[in-house]
Short mmCIF file of C-alpha atoms in Angstrom, two decimals:
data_model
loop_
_atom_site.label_atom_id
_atom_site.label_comp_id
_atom_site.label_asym_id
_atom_site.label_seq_id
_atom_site.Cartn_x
_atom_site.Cartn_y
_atom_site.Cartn_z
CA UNK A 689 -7.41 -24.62 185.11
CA UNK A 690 -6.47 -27.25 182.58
CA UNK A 691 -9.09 -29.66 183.16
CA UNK A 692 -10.42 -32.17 180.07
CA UNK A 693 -14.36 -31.86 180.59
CA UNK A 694 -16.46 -32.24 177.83
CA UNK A 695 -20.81 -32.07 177.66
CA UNK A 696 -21.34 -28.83 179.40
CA UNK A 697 -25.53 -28.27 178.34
CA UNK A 698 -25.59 -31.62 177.97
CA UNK A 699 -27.31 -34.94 179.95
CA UNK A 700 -23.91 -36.72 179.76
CA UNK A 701 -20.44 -35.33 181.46
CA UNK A 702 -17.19 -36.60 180.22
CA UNK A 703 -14.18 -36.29 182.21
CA UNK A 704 -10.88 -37.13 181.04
CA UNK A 705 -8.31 -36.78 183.95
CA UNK A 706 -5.50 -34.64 183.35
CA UNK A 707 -1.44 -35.13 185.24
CA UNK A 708 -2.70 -31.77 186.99
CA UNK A 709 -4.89 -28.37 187.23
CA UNK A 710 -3.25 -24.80 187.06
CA UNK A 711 -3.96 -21.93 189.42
CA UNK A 712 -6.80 -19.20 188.12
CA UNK A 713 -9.20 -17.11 189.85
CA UNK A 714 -13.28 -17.42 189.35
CA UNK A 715 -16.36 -16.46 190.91
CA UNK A 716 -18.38 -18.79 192.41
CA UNK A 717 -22.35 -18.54 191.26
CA UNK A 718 -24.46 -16.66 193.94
CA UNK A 719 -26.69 -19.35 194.97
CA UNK A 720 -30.19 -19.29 193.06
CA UNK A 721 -32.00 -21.64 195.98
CA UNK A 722 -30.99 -18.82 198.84
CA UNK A 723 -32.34 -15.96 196.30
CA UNK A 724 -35.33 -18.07 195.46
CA UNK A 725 -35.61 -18.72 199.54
CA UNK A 726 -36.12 -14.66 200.13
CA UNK A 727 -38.04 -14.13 196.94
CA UNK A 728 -41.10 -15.80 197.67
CA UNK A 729 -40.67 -15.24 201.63
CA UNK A 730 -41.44 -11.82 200.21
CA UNK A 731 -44.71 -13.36 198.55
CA UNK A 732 -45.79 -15.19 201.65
CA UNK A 733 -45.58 -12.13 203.55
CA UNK A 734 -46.41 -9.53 201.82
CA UNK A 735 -43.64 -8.25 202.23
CA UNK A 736 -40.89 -5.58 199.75
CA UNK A 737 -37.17 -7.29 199.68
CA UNK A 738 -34.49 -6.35 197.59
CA UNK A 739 -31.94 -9.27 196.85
CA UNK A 740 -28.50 -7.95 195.97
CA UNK A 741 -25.59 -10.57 194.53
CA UNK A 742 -27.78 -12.61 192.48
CA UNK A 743 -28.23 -13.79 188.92
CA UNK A 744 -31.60 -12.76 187.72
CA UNK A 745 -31.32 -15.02 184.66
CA UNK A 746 -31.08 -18.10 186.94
CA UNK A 747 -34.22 -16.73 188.70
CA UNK A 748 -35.95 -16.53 185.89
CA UNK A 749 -38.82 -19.76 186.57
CA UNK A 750 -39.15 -18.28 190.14
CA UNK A 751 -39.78 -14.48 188.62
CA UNK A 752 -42.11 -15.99 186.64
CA UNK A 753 -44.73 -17.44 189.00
CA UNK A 754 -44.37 -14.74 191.56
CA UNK A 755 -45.90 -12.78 188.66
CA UNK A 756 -48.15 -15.01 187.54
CA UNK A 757 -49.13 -15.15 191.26
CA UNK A 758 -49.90 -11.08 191.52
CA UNK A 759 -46.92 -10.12 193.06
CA UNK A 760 -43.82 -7.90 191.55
CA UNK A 761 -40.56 -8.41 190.82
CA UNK A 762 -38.14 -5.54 189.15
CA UNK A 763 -34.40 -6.17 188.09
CA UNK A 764 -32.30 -3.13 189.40
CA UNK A 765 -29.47 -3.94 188.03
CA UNK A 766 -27.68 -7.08 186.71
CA UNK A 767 -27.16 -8.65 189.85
CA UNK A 768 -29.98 -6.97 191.69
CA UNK A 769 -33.64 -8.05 192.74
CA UNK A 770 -36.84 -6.33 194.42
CA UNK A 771 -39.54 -8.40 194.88
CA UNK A 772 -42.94 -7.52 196.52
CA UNK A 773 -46.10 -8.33 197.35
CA UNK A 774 -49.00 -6.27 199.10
CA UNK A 775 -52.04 -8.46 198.99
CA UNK A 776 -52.96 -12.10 199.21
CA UNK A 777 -51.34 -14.31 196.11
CA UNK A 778 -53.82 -16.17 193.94
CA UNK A 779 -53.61 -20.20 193.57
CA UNK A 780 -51.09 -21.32 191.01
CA UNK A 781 -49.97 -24.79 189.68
CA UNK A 782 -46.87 -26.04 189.90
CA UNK A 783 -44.56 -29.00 188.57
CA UNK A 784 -40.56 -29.29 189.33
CA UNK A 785 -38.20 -29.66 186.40
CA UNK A 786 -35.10 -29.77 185.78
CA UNK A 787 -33.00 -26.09 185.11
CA UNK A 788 -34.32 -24.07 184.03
CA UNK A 789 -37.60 -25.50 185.25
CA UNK A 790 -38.87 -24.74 188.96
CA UNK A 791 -36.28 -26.04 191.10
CA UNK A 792 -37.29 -28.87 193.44
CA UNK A 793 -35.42 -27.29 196.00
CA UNK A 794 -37.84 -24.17 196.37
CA UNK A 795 -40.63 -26.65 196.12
CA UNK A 796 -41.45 -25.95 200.01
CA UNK A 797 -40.78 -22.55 200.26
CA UNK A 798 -43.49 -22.63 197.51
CA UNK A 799 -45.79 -24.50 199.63
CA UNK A 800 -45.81 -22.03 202.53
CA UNK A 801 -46.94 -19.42 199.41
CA UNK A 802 -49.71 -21.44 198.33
CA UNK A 803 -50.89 -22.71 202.03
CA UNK A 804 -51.90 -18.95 202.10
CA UNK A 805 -52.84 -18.04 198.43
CA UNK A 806 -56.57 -17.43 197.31
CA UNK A 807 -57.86 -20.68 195.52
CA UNK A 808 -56.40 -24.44 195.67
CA UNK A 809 -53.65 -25.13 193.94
CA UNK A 810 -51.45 -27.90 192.69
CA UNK A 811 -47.99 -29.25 192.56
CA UNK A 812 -46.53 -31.46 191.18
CA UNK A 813 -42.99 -33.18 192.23
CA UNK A 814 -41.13 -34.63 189.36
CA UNK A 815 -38.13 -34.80 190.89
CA UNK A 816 -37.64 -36.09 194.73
CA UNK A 817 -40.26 -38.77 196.02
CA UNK A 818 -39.82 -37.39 199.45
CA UNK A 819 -40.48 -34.18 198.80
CA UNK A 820 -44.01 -33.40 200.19
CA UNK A 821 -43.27 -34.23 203.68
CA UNK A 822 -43.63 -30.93 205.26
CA UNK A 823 -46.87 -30.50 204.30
CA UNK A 824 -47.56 -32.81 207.39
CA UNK A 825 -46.03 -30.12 209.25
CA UNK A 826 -47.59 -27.28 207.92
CA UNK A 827 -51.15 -28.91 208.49
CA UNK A 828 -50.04 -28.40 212.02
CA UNK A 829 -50.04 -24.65 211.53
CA UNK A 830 -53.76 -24.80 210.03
CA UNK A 831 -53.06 -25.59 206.11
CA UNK A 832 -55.23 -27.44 203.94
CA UNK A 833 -52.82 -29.44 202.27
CA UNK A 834 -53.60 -32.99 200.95
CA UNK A 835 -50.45 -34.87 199.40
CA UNK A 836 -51.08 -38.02 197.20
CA UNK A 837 -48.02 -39.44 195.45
CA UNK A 838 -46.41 -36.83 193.19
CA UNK A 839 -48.97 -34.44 193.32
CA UNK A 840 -50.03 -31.82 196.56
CA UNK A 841 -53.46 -30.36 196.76
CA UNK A 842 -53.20 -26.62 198.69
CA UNK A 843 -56.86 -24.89 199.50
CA UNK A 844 -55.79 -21.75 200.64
CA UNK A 845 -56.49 -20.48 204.13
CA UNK A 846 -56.11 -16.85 205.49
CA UNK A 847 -53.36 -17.20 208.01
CA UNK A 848 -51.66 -19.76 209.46
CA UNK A 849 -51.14 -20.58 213.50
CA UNK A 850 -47.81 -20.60 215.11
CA UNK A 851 -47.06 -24.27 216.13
CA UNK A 852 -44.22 -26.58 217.53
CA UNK A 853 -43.05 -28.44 213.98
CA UNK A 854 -39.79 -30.52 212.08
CA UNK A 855 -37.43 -29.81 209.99
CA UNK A 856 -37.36 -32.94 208.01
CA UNK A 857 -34.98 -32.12 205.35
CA UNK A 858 -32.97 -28.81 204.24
CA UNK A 859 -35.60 -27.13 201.89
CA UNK A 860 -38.28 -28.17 204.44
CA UNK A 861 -36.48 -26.23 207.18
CA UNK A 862 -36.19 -23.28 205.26
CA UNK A 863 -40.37 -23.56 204.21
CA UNK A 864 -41.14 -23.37 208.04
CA UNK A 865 -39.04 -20.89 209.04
CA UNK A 866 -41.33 -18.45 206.55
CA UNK A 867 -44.30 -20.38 207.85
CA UNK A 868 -43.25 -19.12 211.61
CA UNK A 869 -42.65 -15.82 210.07
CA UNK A 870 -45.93 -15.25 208.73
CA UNK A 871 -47.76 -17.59 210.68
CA UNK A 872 -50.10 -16.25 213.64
CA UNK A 873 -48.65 -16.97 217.30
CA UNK A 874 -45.08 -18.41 218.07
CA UNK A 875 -43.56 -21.07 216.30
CA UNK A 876 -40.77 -23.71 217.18
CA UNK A 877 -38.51 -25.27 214.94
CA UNK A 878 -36.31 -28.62 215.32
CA UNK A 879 -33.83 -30.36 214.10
CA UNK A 880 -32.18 -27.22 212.58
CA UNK A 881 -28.97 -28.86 211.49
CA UNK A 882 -31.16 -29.54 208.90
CA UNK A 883 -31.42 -26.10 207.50
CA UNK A 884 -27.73 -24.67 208.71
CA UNK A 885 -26.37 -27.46 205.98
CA UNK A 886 -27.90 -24.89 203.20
CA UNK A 887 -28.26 -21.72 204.67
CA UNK A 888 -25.68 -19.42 206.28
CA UNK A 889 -27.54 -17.11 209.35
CA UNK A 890 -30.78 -17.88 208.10
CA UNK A 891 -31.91 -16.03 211.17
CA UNK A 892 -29.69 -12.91 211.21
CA UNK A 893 -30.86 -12.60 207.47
CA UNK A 894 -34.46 -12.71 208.45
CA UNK A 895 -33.89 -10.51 211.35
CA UNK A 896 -32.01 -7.93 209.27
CA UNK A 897 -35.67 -7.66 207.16
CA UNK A 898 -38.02 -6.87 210.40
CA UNK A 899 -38.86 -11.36 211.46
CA UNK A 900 -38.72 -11.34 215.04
CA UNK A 901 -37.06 -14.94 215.09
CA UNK A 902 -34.14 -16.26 217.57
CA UNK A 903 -32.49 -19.49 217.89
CA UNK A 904 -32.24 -20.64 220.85
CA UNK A 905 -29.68 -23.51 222.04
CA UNK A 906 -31.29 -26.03 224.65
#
């Protein structure tokens, strides 16, 4: 398009400005956090998903814990994904990176794995002080989870309960709405402006795989 950018791979952008951009055509990059979202709300549970219109390569951290964790994951095709899982996941530590690290944003959605996994496990937030405050929420729903600074402590329990709970950022929406899904009993979820800033028909998407799960406008 013309553009003067310079750094690309590196810590430090430069941007030169340019009298004007030039019409082109591109494809925007399927969103990793969405893919990562349904991968391990496959994990949680135990469920068999297959994730079409992704990039595997960008996946690549997340592929490698669900593994490590004793579930599966299989590339189809390029831009193609199963993941599955058909018995309880075993404890696993954690720490959030930078890319290609694990991505601070599936931080949660990790959580609501580990809340249920055999073992305790640990992780560690390198990236976003206020990450760990859903784990208040999922303690609601019967996890063991003790949060101390940077660092989460998960014992692993056998279910969760369905409980009344806050969204209390994006990433935490999307970590209870697979908590309600695997969780025991009914669930409520607020404040879900929250999670419709990062997800498009979270619900309908979770529907279309089997989660009985309805919004409901009050």
């Amino acid at each position: 398009m013309g553009a003067d950018i310079r750094g690309a791979g590196t810590d430090v952008i430069k941007i030169n400005g340019v009298k004007k951009l030039t019409g082109n055509t591109y494809s925007v990059v399927p969103d990793q956090i969405e893919a990562g979202t349904f991968m391990l709300a496959a994990v949680a549970s135990r469920g068999d998903i297959t994730i079409h219109n992704c990039t595997t390569k960008h996946l690549e951290c997340i592929t490698a814990k669900v593994l490590e964790m004793g579930a599966h994951a299989e590339e189809l095709a390029g831009d193609t994904l199963r993941v599955w899982c058909n018995k309880r996941p075993t404890k696993a530590i954690i720490k959030t990176l930078p890319y290609p690290g694990f991505p601070t944003d599936l931080q949660p959605q990790m959580g609501v794995v580990l809340a249920t996994a055999e073992g305790t496990s640990t992780i560690t937030e390198s990236i976003w002080e206020s990450r760990f405050q859903y784990t208040d929420e999922l303690n609601k729903m019967g996890a063991k989870i003790t949060a101390q600074g940077k660092s989460a402590f998960f014992e692993g329990v056998s279910e969760l309960l369905g409980a009344p709970v806050y969204a209390t950022d994006l990433r935490a929406g999307a970590a209870l709405i697979i908590a309600g899904i695997v969780a025991n009993g009914k669930t409520e979820i607020y404040n879900l402006d929250h999670i419709d800033r990062g997800y498009e028909n979270i619900e309908e998407k979770f529907r279309s795989l089997g989660a009985n799960i309805e919004r409901i406008s009050e």
